[in-house]
Amino acid sequence: MFFARKALLILVLFAPAPALAQKLDPLAATPLASTPDHMRRYNECMALARKEPLKALPAAEKWKAEGGGLGARHCVALAMFEGGKPAPAAAQFESIARDMGQERPGLRAELWAQAGQAWMEAGQAENAAAAQSQALELKSQDADLWIDRGLSYAALRAWPRAISDFDHALTLRANNVEILVLRAAAWRNAGDPARALADADRALKVAPDHSEALLERAFAFLARGDKAGANITFARVLKLVPPGSDAAKRAQAGLRGEQPGGEKAPAADSPVNEKNKKP
């Protein structure tokens, strides 16, 4: 894994968490490293970029100037990303993907995916979604790509688009707990706590003690005006997670009646909750 992206989604949906990251498989004789010697230098450069990006960047740029080709450019991009320059890194990933022409569609898809992750790290979700769309045109059966673009749409608060992408991901990974939790959070943010609750409950059938699914269930209850149901579920979360953890803090905020983002839940007899109550 060349770099792990931080899921901005989760800042939007609930809380920081690790997320899937696209990766390139450095096979010998790829367009990034066409000879054994080139592959050796490529691997060395990439390893240095991960460990010491500020040292790797000038070395990679020197290699690029010497004719290092796409492999050198990819190392430059990674060093930029790891060195805290995600926007230039994203542009470099995109440039490499374009310059590969029609070769290796799977590899180009992964480069576009890395560009999307870098744009997200740079706080440019619109550019991230555009890059991820390019990746999906090349690799539409990759659930991670649908998740990635869904996260970008979530960062843009484009909830219907995010939900649609999570739908696609679920067709490829049926009953995946993490995707169900993401879609539950998206439904909640879209103002549909009934569907959020349904997704959270579906996730909990697979993993009954999944703290994020429990939190989404509790916040869905809260949004529907069912404070008693919410409090029972928040209390269960507090029994499962370490004291002082992020999940514990969110559960405690929920017990105070706060939705993620610090908003107070609507009163039980509000028009919003009347609309979302089950008959």
PDB file of C-alpha atoms in Angstrom:
ATOM      1  CA  MET A   1       0.000   0.000   0.000  1.00  0.00           C
ATOM      2  CA  PHE A   2       1.687   3.171  -1.141  1.00  0.00           C
ATOM      3  CA  PHE A   3      -0.354   5.478   1.002  1.00  0.00           C
ATOM      4  CA  ALA A   4      -3.338   5.221   3.283  1.00  0.00           C
ATOM      5  CA  ARG A   5      -5.917   7.897   2.732  1.00  0.00           C
ATOM      6  CA  LYS A   6      -7.728   9.582   5.545  1.00  0.00           C
ATOM      7  CA  ALA A   7     -11.450   9.251   4.983  1.00  0.00           C
ATOM      8  CA  LEU A   8     -12.799  12.758   4.902  1.00  0.00           C
ATOM      9  CA  LEU A   9     -16.121  11.110   4.656  1.00  0.00           C
ATOM     10  CA  ILE A  10     -15.944  10.237   8.193  1.00  0.00           C
ATOM     11  CA  LEU A  11     -15.380  13.826   9.227  1.00  0.00           C
ATOM     12  CA  VAL A  12     -18.609  14.466   7.389  1.00  0.00           C
ATOM     13  CA  LEU A  13     -20.450  11.325   8.452  1.00  0.00           C
ATOM     14  CA  PHE A  14     -19.251  10.471  11.906  1.00  0.00           C
ATOM     15  CA  ALA A  15     -15.578  10.318  12.980  1.00  0.00           C
ATOM     16  CA  PRO A  16     -12.028   9.615  11.743  1.00  0.00           C
ATOM     17  CA  ALA A  17     -11.382   6.008  10.811  1.00  0.00           C
ATOM     18  CA  PRO A  18      -9.067   4.066   8.543  1.00  0.00           C
ATOM     19  CA  ALA A  19     -10.311   3.425   5.042  1.00  0.00           C
ATOM     20  CA  LEU A  20      -9.508   1.290   2.084  1.00  0.00           C
ATOM     21  CA  ALA A  21      -6.790   2.588  -0.216  1.00  0.00           C
ATOM     22  CA  GLN A  22      -6.139   1.675  -3.801  1.00  0.00           C
ATOM     23  CA  LYS A  23      -2.691   0.310  -4.437  1.00  0.00           C
ATOM     24  CA  LEU A  24      -0.513  -0.396  -7.415  1.00  0.00           C
ATOM     25  CA  ASP A  25       0.817  -3.894  -7.851  1.00  0.00           C
ATOM     26  CA  PRO A  26       4.468  -3.328  -8.852  1.00  0.00           C
ATOM     27  CA  LEU A  27       4.740  -6.225 -11.270  1.00  0.00           C
ATOM     28  CA  ALA A  28       7.915  -6.570 -13.267  1.00  0.00           C
ATOM     29  CA  ALA A  29       7.710  -5.209 -16.807  1.00  0.00           C
ATOM     30  CA  THR A  30       4.899  -2.741 -16.076  1.00  0.00           C
ATOM     31  CA  PRO A  31       4.964   0.621 -17.852  1.00  0.00           C
ATOM     32  CA  LEU A  32       6.248   2.075 -14.561  1.00  0.00           C
ATOM     33  CA  ALA A  33       9.329  -0.147 -14.471  1.00  0.00           C
ATOM     34  CA  SER A  34      10.202  -1.850 -17.737  1.00  0.00           C
ATOM     35  CA  THR A  35      13.503  -3.589 -16.837  1.00  0.00           C
ATOM     36  CA  PRO A  36      14.839  -5.390 -13.744  1.00  0.00           C
ATOM     37  CA  ASP A  37      17.267  -2.526 -13.028  1.00  0.00           C
ATOM     38  CA  HIS A  38      14.485   0.011 -13.458  1.00  0.00           C
ATOM     39  CA  MET A  39      12.282  -2.045 -11.145  1.00  0.00           C
ATOM     40  CA  ARG A  40      15.001  -2.148  -8.479  1.00  0.00           C
ATOM     41  CA  ARG A  41      15.450   1.620  -8.599  1.00  0.00           C
ATOM     42  CA  TYR A  42      11.691   2.129  -8.622  1.00  0.00           C
ATOM     43  CA  ASN A  43      11.207  -0.036  -5.522  1.00  0.00           C
ATOM     44  CA  GLU A  44      14.060   1.718  -3.712  1.00  0.00           C
ATOM     45  CA  CYS A  45      12.659   5.133  -4.581  1.00  0.00           C
ATOM     46  CA  MET A  46       9.149   4.219  -3.486  1.00  0.00           C
ATOM     47  CA  ALA A  47      10.410   2.797  -0.186  1.00  0.00           C
ATOM     48  CA  LEU A  48      12.346   5.990   0.503  1.00  0.00           C
ATOM     49  CA  ALA A  49       9.328   8.106  -0.449  1.00  0.00           C
ATOM     50  CA  ARG A  50       7.282   6.344   2.208  1.00  0.00           C
ATOM     51  CA  LYS A  51       9.915   6.655   4.914  1.00  0.00           C
ATOM     52  CA  GLU A  52      11.690   9.926   4.122  1.00  0.00           C
ATOM     53  CA  PRO A  53       9.661  11.818   1.527  1.00  0.00           C
ATOM     54  CA  LEU A  54      11.616  15.061   1.812  1.00  0.00           C
ATOM     55  CA  LYS A  55      14.808  13.158   1.007  1.00  0.00           C
ATOM     56  CA  ALA A  56      13.132  11.071  -1.693  1.00  0.00           C
ATOM     57  CA  LEU A  57      11.618  13.976  -3.626  1.00  0.00           C
ATOM     58  CA  PRO A  58      14.849  15.545  -4.979  1.00  0.00           C
ATOM     59  CA  ALA A  59      16.237  12.069  -5.704  1.00  0.00           C
ATOM     60  CA  ALA A  60      13.095  11.141  -7.621  1.00  0.00           C
ATOM     61  CA  GLU A  61      13.136  14.422  -9.540  1.00  0.00           C
ATOM     62  CA  LYS A  62      16.774  13.815 -10.446  1.00  0.00           C
ATOM     63  CA  TRP A  63      15.916  10.314 -11.649  1.00  0.00           C
ATOM     64  CA  LYS A  64      13.033  11.756 -13.661  1.00  0.00           C
ATOM     65  CA  ALA A  65      15.397  14.262 -15.320  1.00  0.00           C
ATOM     66  CA  GLU A  66      17.739  11.385 -16.168  1.00  0.00           C
ATOM     67  CA  GLY A  67      14.985   9.627 -18.090  1.00  0.00           C
ATOM     68  CA  GLY A  68      13.404   7.591 -15.314  1.00  0.00           C
ATOM     69  CA  GLY A  69      10.082   7.743 -17.082  1.00  0.00           C
ATOM     70  CA  LEU A  70       6.764   6.878 -15.490  1.00  0.00           C
ATOM     71  CA  GLY A  71       8.377   5.057 -12.589  1.00  0.00           C
ATOM     72  CA  ALA A  72      10.324   8.151 -11.577  1.00  0.00           C
ATOM     73  CA  ARG A  73       7.230  10.313 -11.965  1.00  0.00           C
ATOM     74  CA  HIS A  74       5.219   7.967  -9.784  1.00  0.00           C
ATOM     75  CA  CYS A  75       7.903   8.166  -7.109  1.00  0.00           C
ATOM     76  CA  VAL A  76       7.813  11.967  -7.355  1.00  0.00           C
ATOM     77  CA  ALA A  77       4.052  11.874  -6.855  1.00  0.00           C
ATOM     78  CA  LEU A  78       4.281   9.608  -3.816  1.00  0.00           C
ATOM     79  CA  ALA A  79       7.052  11.700  -2.254  1.00  0.00           C
ATOM     80  CA  MET A  80       4.934  14.816  -2.766  1.00  0.00           C
ATOM     81  CA  PHE A  81       1.957  13.153  -1.126  1.00  0.00           C
ATOM     82  CA  GLU A  82       3.894  11.810   1.832  1.00  0.00           C
ATOM     83  CA  GLY A  83       5.719  15.135   2.136  1.00  0.00           C
ATOM     84  CA  GLY A  84       2.488  17.044   2.670  1.00  0.00           C
ATOM     85  CA  LYS A  85       1.848  18.232  -0.886  1.00  0.00           C
ATOM     86  CA  PRO A  86      -1.283  16.285  -1.848  1.00  0.00           C
ATOM     87  CA  ALA A  87      -2.571  18.619  -4.570  1.00  0.00           C
ATOM     88  CA  PRO A  88       0.619  18.519  -6.704  1.00  0.00           C
ATOM     89  CA  ALA A  89       0.758  14.774  -6.053  1.00  0.00           C
ATOM     90  CA  ALA A  90      -2.793  14.362  -7.323  1.00  0.00           C
ATOM     91  CA  ALA A  91      -1.985  16.279 -10.487  1.00  0.00           C
ATOM     92  CA  GLN A  92       1.068  14.073 -11.021  1.00  0.00           C
ATOM     93  CA  PHE A  93      -0.924  10.850 -10.561  1.00  0.00           C
ATOM     94  CA  GLU A  94      -3.466  12.094 -13.102  1.00  0.00           C
ATOM     95  CA  SER A  95      -0.741  13.081 -15.552  1.00  0.00           C
ATOM     96  CA  ILE A  96       0.839   9.620 -15.386  1.00  0.00           C
ATOM     97  CA  ALA A  97      -2.529   7.960 -15.990  1.00  0.00           C
ATOM     98  CA  ARG A  98      -3.172  10.150 -19.040  1.00  0.00           C
ATOM     99  CA  ASP A  99       0.292   9.606 -20.478  1.00  0.00           C
ATOM    100  CA  MET A 100      -0.130   5.846 -20.359  1.00  0.00           C
ATOM    101  CA  GLY A 101      -2.587   6.153 -23.228  1.00  0.00           C
ATOM    102  CA  GLN A 102      -4.668   3.006 -23.588  1.00  0.00           C
ATOM    103  CA  GLU A 103      -2.177   0.682 -21.886  1.00  0.00           C
ATOM    104  CA  ARG A 104      -3.008  -1.296 -18.764  1.00  0.00           C
ATOM    105  CA  PRO A 105      -6.535  -0.054 -17.917  1.00  0.00           C
ATOM    106  CA  GLY A 106      -6.375  -1.653 -14.468  1.00  0.00           C
ATOM    107  CA  LEU A 107      -3.155   0.171 -13.646  1.00  0.00           C
ATOM    108  CA  ARG A 108      -4.542   3.450 -14.968  1.00  0.00           C
ATOM    109  CA  ALA A 109      -7.634   2.972 -12.819  1.00  0.00           C
ATOM    110  CA  GLU A 110      -5.459   2.606  -9.734  1.00  0.00           C
ATOM    111  CA  LEU A 111      -3.511   5.756 -10.636  1.00  0.00           C
ATOM    112  CA  TRP A 112      -6.782   7.678 -11.001  1.00  0.00           C
ATOM    113  CA  ALA A 113      -7.846   6.240  -7.642  1.00  0.00           C
ATOM    114  CA  GLN A 114      -4.621   7.433  -6.030  1.00  0.00           C
ATOM    115  CA  ALA A 115      -5.227  10.852  -7.555  1.00  0.00           C
ATOM    116  CA  GLY A 116      -8.666  10.843  -5.983  1.00  0.00           C
ATOM    117  CA  GLN A 117      -7.243   9.993  -2.582  1.00  0.00           C
ATOM    118  CA  ALA A 118      -4.673  12.765  -2.889  1.00  0.00           C
ATOM    119  CA  TRP A 119      -7.335  15.303  -3.911  1.00  0.00           C
ATOM    120  CA  MET A 120      -9.358  14.297  -0.867  1.00  0.00           C
ATOM    121  CA  GLU A 121      -6.312  14.792   1.350  1.00  0.00           C
ATOM    122  CA  ALA A 122      -5.966  18.248  -0.208  1.00  0.00           C
ATOM    123  CA  GLY A 123      -9.588  19.016   0.680  1.00  0.00           C
ATOM    124  CA  GLN A 124     -10.688  19.124  -2.954  1.00  0.00           C
ATOM    125  CA  ALA A 125     -13.524  16.622  -2.997  1.00  0.00           C
ATOM    126  CA  GLU A 126     -14.897  17.769  -6.344  1.00  0.00           C
ATOM    127  CA  ASN A 127     -11.585  16.994  -8.055  1.00  0.00           C
ATOM    128  CA  ALA A 128     -11.447  13.716  -6.138  1.00  0.00           C
ATOM    129  CA  ALA A 129     -14.863  12.662  -7.429  1.00  0.00           C
ATOM    130  CA  ALA A 130     -13.834  13.540 -10.990  1.00  0.00           C
ATOM    131  CA  ALA A 131     -10.686  11.402 -10.730  1.00  0.00           C
ATOM    132  CA  GLN A 132     -12.616   8.539  -9.181  1.00  0.00           C
ATOM    133  CA  SER A 133     -15.148   8.735 -12.005  1.00  0.00           C
ATOM    134  CA  GLN A 134     -12.270   8.233 -14.443  1.00  0.00           C
ATOM    135  CA  ALA A 135     -11.167   5.210 -12.429  1.00  0.00           C
ATOM    136  CA  LEU A 136     -14.668   3.735 -12.441  1.00  0.00           C
ATOM    137  CA  GLU A 137     -14.884   4.010 -16.215  1.00  0.00           C
ATOM    138  CA  LEU A 138     -11.905   1.646 -16.325  1.00  0.00           C
ATOM    139  CA  LYS A 139     -12.734  -0.609 -13.381  1.00  0.00           C
ATOM    140  CA  SER A 140     -16.437  -0.542 -12.606  1.00  0.00           C
ATOM    141  CA  GLN A 141     -16.418  -3.819 -10.669  1.00  0.00           C
ATOM    142  CA  ASP A 142     -14.092  -2.475  -7.967  1.00  0.00           C
ATOM    143  CA  ALA A 143     -16.107  -1.904  -4.786  1.00  0.00           C
ATOM    144  CA  ASP A 144     -13.345   0.225  -3.250  1.00  0.00           C
ATOM    145  CA  LEU A 145     -13.669   2.736  -6.081  1.00  0.00           C
ATOM    146  CA  TRP A 146     -17.411   3.092  -5.518  1.00  0.00           C
ATOM    147  CA  ILE A 147     -16.733   3.590  -1.821  1.00  0.00           C
ATOM    148  CA  ASP A 148     -14.040   6.183  -2.540  1.00  0.00           C
ATOM    149  CA  ARG A 149     -16.294   8.215  -4.805  1.00  0.00           C
ATOM    150  CA  GLY A 150     -19.148   7.879  -2.336  1.00  0.00           C
ATOM    151  CA  LEU A 151     -16.887   9.392   0.294  1.00  0.00           C
ATOM    152  CA  SER A 152     -16.033  12.273  -2.004  1.00  0.00           C
ATOM    153  CA  TYR A 153     -19.714  12.947  -2.634  1.00  0.00           C
ATOM    154  CA  ALA A 154     -20.299  12.756   1.125  1.00  0.00           C
ATOM    155  CA  ALA A 155     -17.623  15.401   1.661  1.00  0.00           C
ATOM    156  CA  LEU A 156     -19.514  17.528  -0.869  1.00  0.00           C
ATOM    157  CA  ARG A 157     -22.735  16.760   1.035  1.00  0.00           C
ATOM    158  CA  ALA A 158     -24.150  15.341  -2.190  1.00  0.00           C
ATOM    159  CA  TRP A 159     -26.010  12.687  -0.253  1.00  0.00           C
ATOM    160  CA  PRO A 160     -28.092  11.114  -3.058  1.00  0.00           C
ATOM    161  CA  ARG A 161     -24.936  10.571  -5.111  1.00  0.00           C
ATOM    162  CA  ALA A 162     -23.084   9.173  -2.110  1.00  0.00           C
ATOM    163  CA  ILE A 163     -25.946   6.782  -1.378  1.00  0.00           C
ATOM    164  CA  SER A 164     -26.041   5.661  -5.009  1.00  0.00           C
ATOM    165  CA  ASP A 165     -22.313   4.849  -4.937  1.00  0.00           C
ATOM    166  CA  PHE A 166     -22.665   2.933  -1.677  1.00  0.00           C
ATOM    167  CA  ASP A 167     -25.538   1.032  -3.331  1.00  0.00           C
ATOM    168  CA  HIS A 168     -23.169   0.011  -6.126  1.00  0.00           C
ATOM    169  CA  ALA A 169     -20.525  -1.037  -3.605  1.00  0.00           C
ATOM    170  CA  LEU A 170     -23.075  -3.196  -1.791  1.00  0.00           C
ATOM    171  CA  THR A 171     -24.016  -4.999  -4.994  1.00  0.00           C
ATOM    172  CA  LEU A 172     -20.365  -6.053  -5.171  1.00  0.00           C
ATOM    173  CA  ARG A 173     -19.994  -6.739  -1.430  1.00  0.00           C
ATOM    174  CA  ALA A 174     -23.391  -7.767  -0.171  1.00  0.00           C
ATOM    175  CA  ASN A 175     -24.007  -7.153   3.545  1.00  0.00           C
ATOM    176  CA  ASN A 176     -20.588  -5.576   4.057  1.00  0.00           C
ATOM    177  CA  VAL A 177     -20.845  -3.978   7.486  1.00  0.00           C
ATOM    178  CA  GLU A 178     -18.604  -0.991   6.810  1.00  0.00           C
ATOM    179  CA  ILE A 179     -20.486  -0.049   3.634  1.00  0.00           C
ATOM    180  CA  LEU A 180     -23.835  -0.447   5.379  1.00  0.00           C
ATOM    181  CA  VAL A 181     -22.641   1.876   8.135  1.00  0.00           C
ATOM    182  CA  LEU A 182     -21.510   4.444   5.567  1.00  0.00           C
ATOM    183  CA  ARG A 183     -24.852   4.301   3.794  1.00  0.00           C
ATOM    184  CA  ALA A 184     -26.703   4.544   7.101  1.00  0.00           C
ATOM    185  CA  ALA A 185     -24.773   7.710   7.915  1.00  0.00           C
ATOM    186  CA  ALA A 186     -25.488   9.095   4.451  1.00  0.00           C
ATOM    187  CA  TRP A 187     -29.223   8.380   4.837  1.00  0.00           C
ATOM    188  CA  ARG A 188     -29.165  10.107   8.229  1.00  0.00           C
ATOM    189  CA  ASN A 189     -27.448  13.157   6.786  1.00  0.00           C
ATOM    190  CA  ALA A 190     -29.918  13.137   3.886  1.00  0.00           C
ATOM    191  CA  GLY A 191     -32.760  13.480   6.391  1.00  0.00           C
ATOM    192  CA  ASP A 192     -34.077   9.907   6.207  1.00  0.00           C
ATOM    193  CA  PRO A 193     -33.488   8.344   9.645  1.00  0.00           C
ATOM    194  CA  ALA A 194     -35.861   5.462   8.882  1.00  0.00           C
ATOM    195  CA  ARG A 195     -33.585   4.175   6.119  1.00  0.00           C
ATOM    196  CA  ALA A 196     -30.527   4.964   8.247  1.00  0.00           C
ATOM    197  CA  LEU A 197     -31.992   2.778  10.984  1.00  0.00           C
ATOM    198  CA  ALA A 198     -32.716  -0.025   8.505  1.00  0.00           C
ATOM    199  CA  ASP A 199     -29.102  -0.048   7.279  1.00  0.00           C
ATOM    200  CA  ALA A 200     -27.717   0.084  10.815  1.00  0.00           C
ATOM    201  CA  ASP A 201     -29.939  -2.829  11.853  1.00  0.00           C
ATOM    202  CA  ARG A 202     -28.873  -4.791   8.770  1.00  0.00           C
ATOM    203  CA  ALA A 203     -25.223  -4.236   9.695  1.00  0.00           C
ATOM    204  CA  LEU A 204     -25.873  -5.321  13.274  1.00  0.00           C
ATOM    205  CA  LYS A 205     -27.369  -8.612  12.105  1.00  0.00           C
ATOM    206  CA  VAL A 206     -23.945  -9.383  10.653  1.00  0.00           C
ATOM    207  CA  ALA A 207     -21.867  -7.856  13.482  1.00  0.00           C
ATOM    208  CA  PRO A 208     -23.987  -7.348  16.635  1.00  0.00           C
ATOM    209  CA  ASP A 209     -21.271  -5.519  18.575  1.00  0.00           C
ATOM    210  CA  HIS A 210     -20.029  -3.245  15.777  1.00  0.00           C
ATOM    211  CA  SER A 211     -19.654   0.093  17.568  1.00  0.00           C
ATOM    212  CA  GLU A 212     -20.057   2.282  14.465  1.00  0.00           C
ATOM    213  CA  ALA A 213     -23.237   0.453  13.442  1.00  0.00           C
ATOM    214  CA  LEU A 214     -24.558   0.848  16.979  1.00  0.00           C
ATOM    215  CA  LEU A 215     -23.762   4.555  16.911  1.00  0.00           C
ATOM    216  CA  GLU A 216     -25.588   4.984  13.614  1.00  0.00           C
ATOM    217  CA  ARG A 217     -28.552   3.078  15.042  1.00  0.00           C
ATOM    218  CA  ALA A 218     -28.570   5.348  18.087  1.00  0.00           C
ATOM    219  CA  PHE A 219     -28.292   8.548  16.051  1.00  0.00           C
ATOM    220  CA  ALA A 220     -31.098   7.336  13.793  1.00  0.00           C
ATOM    221  CA  PHE A 221     -33.267   6.771  16.865  1.00  0.00           C
ATOM    222  CA  LEU A 222     -32.346  10.243  18.073  1.00  0.00           C
ATOM    223  CA  ALA A 223     -33.255  11.826  14.739  1.00  0.00           C
ATOM    224  CA  ARG A 224     -36.636  10.067  14.887  1.00  0.00           C
ATOM    225  CA  GLY A 225     -37.294  11.473  18.359  1.00  0.00           C
ATOM    226  CA  ASP A 226     -36.873   8.127  20.129  1.00  0.00           C
ATOM    227  CA  LYS A 227     -34.576   9.311  22.893  1.00  0.00           C
ATOM    228  CA  ALA A 228     -35.179   6.222  25.022  1.00  0.00           C
ATOM    229  CA  GLY A 229     -34.118   3.879  22.218  1.00  0.00           C
ATOM    230  CA  ALA A 230     -31.161   6.114  21.439  1.00  0.00           C
ATOM    231  CA  ASN A 231     -29.984   6.201  25.051  1.00  0.00           C
ATOM    232  CA  ILE A 232     -30.156   2.421  25.408  1.00  0.00           C
ATOM    233  CA  THR A 233     -28.006   2.026  22.307  1.00  0.00           C
ATOM    234  CA  PHE A 234     -25.552   4.766  23.309  1.00  0.00           C
ATOM    235  CA  ALA A 235     -25.175   3.054  26.694  1.00  0.00           C
ATOM    236  CA  ARG A 236     -24.378  -0.213  24.923  1.00  0.00           C
ATOM    237  CA  VAL A 237     -21.671   1.526  22.891  1.00  0.00           C
ATOM    238  CA  LEU A 238     -20.107   2.853  26.086  1.00  0.00           C
ATOM    239  CA  LYS A 239     -19.883  -0.699  27.436  1.00  0.00           C
ATOM    240  CA  LEU A 240     -18.112  -1.896  24.288  1.00  0.00           C
ATOM    241  CA  VAL A 241     -15.543   0.829  23.561  1.00  0.00           C
ATOM    242  CA  PRO A 242     -12.586   2.112  25.603  1.00  0.00           C
ATOM    243  CA  PRO A 243     -13.307   5.104  27.865  1.00  0.00           C
ATOM    244  CA  GLY A 244     -12.175   8.348  26.269  1.00  0.00           C
ATOM    245  CA  SER A 245     -12.165   6.871  22.757  1.00  0.00           C
ATOM    246  CA  ASP A 246     -13.707   8.764  19.886  1.00  0.00           C
ATOM    247  CA  ALA A 247     -16.670   6.373  19.840  1.00  0.00           C
ATOM    248  CA  ALA A 248     -17.178   6.926  23.568  1.00  0.00           C
ATOM    249  CA  LYS A 249     -17.140  10.695  23.106  1.00  0.00           C
ATOM    250  CA  ARG A 250     -19.742  10.474  20.348  1.00  0.00           C
ATOM    251  CA  ALA A 251     -21.935   8.225  22.460  1.00  0.00           C
ATOM    252  CA  GLN A 252     -21.687  10.684  25.360  1.00  0.00           C
ATOM    253  CA  ALA A 253     -22.612  13.547  23.032  1.00  0.00           C
ATOM    254  CA  GLY A 254     -25.566  11.487  21.842  1.00  0.00           C
ATOM    255  CA  LEU A 255     -26.718  10.999  25.428  1.00  0.00           C
ATOM    256  CA  ARG A 256     -26.795  14.809  25.663  1.00  0.00           C
ATOM    257  CA  GLY A 257     -29.095  14.820  22.642  1.00  0.00           C
ATOM    258  CA  GLU A 258     -26.456  15.992  20.179  1.00  0.00           C
ATOM    259  CA  GLN A 259     -26.232  14.699  16.619  1.00  0.00           C
ATOM    260  CA  PRO A 260     -22.784  14.523  14.942  1.00  0.00           C
ATOM    261  CA  GLY A 261     -21.733  18.068  14.196  1.00  0.00           C
ATOM    262  CA  GLY A 262     -23.060  19.341  17.498  1.00  0.00           C
ATOM    263  CA  GLU A 263     -26.677  19.786  16.407  1.00  0.00           C
ATOM    264  CA  LYS A 264     -29.435  19.021  18.868  1.00  0.00           C
ATOM    265  CA  ALA A 265     -31.839  16.323  17.811  1.00  0.00           C
ATOM    266  CA  PRO A 266     -35.395  17.488  16.997  1.00  0.00           C
ATOM    267  CA  ALA A 267     -38.047  17.100  19.658  1.00  0.00           C
ATOM    268  CA  ALA A 268     -40.069  13.903  19.627  1.00  0.00           C
ATOM    269  CA  ASP A 269     -43.245  15.671  18.484  1.00  0.00           C
ATOM    270  CA  SER A 270     -41.598  17.805  15.782  1.00  0.00           C
ATOM    271  CA  PRO A 271     -42.931  17.622  12.190  1.00  0.00           C
ATOM    272  CA  VAL A 272     -39.706  15.924  11.069  1.00  0.00           C
ATOM    273  CA  ASN A 273     -40.160  13.130  13.541  1.00  0.00           C
ATOM    274  CA  GLU A 274     -43.861  12.757  12.884  1.00  0.00           C
ATOM    275  CA  LYS A 275     -43.013  12.209   9.199  1.00  0.00           C
ATOM    276  CA  ASN A 276     -40.368   9.569   9.982  1.00  0.00           C
ATOM    277  CA  LYS A 277     -42.269   7.591  12.564  1.00  0.00           C
ATOM    278  CA  LYS A 278     -43.361   4.138  11.532  1.00  0.00           C
ATOM    279  CA  PRO A 279     -47.136   3.625  11.363  1.00  0.00           C
TER     280      PRO A 279
END
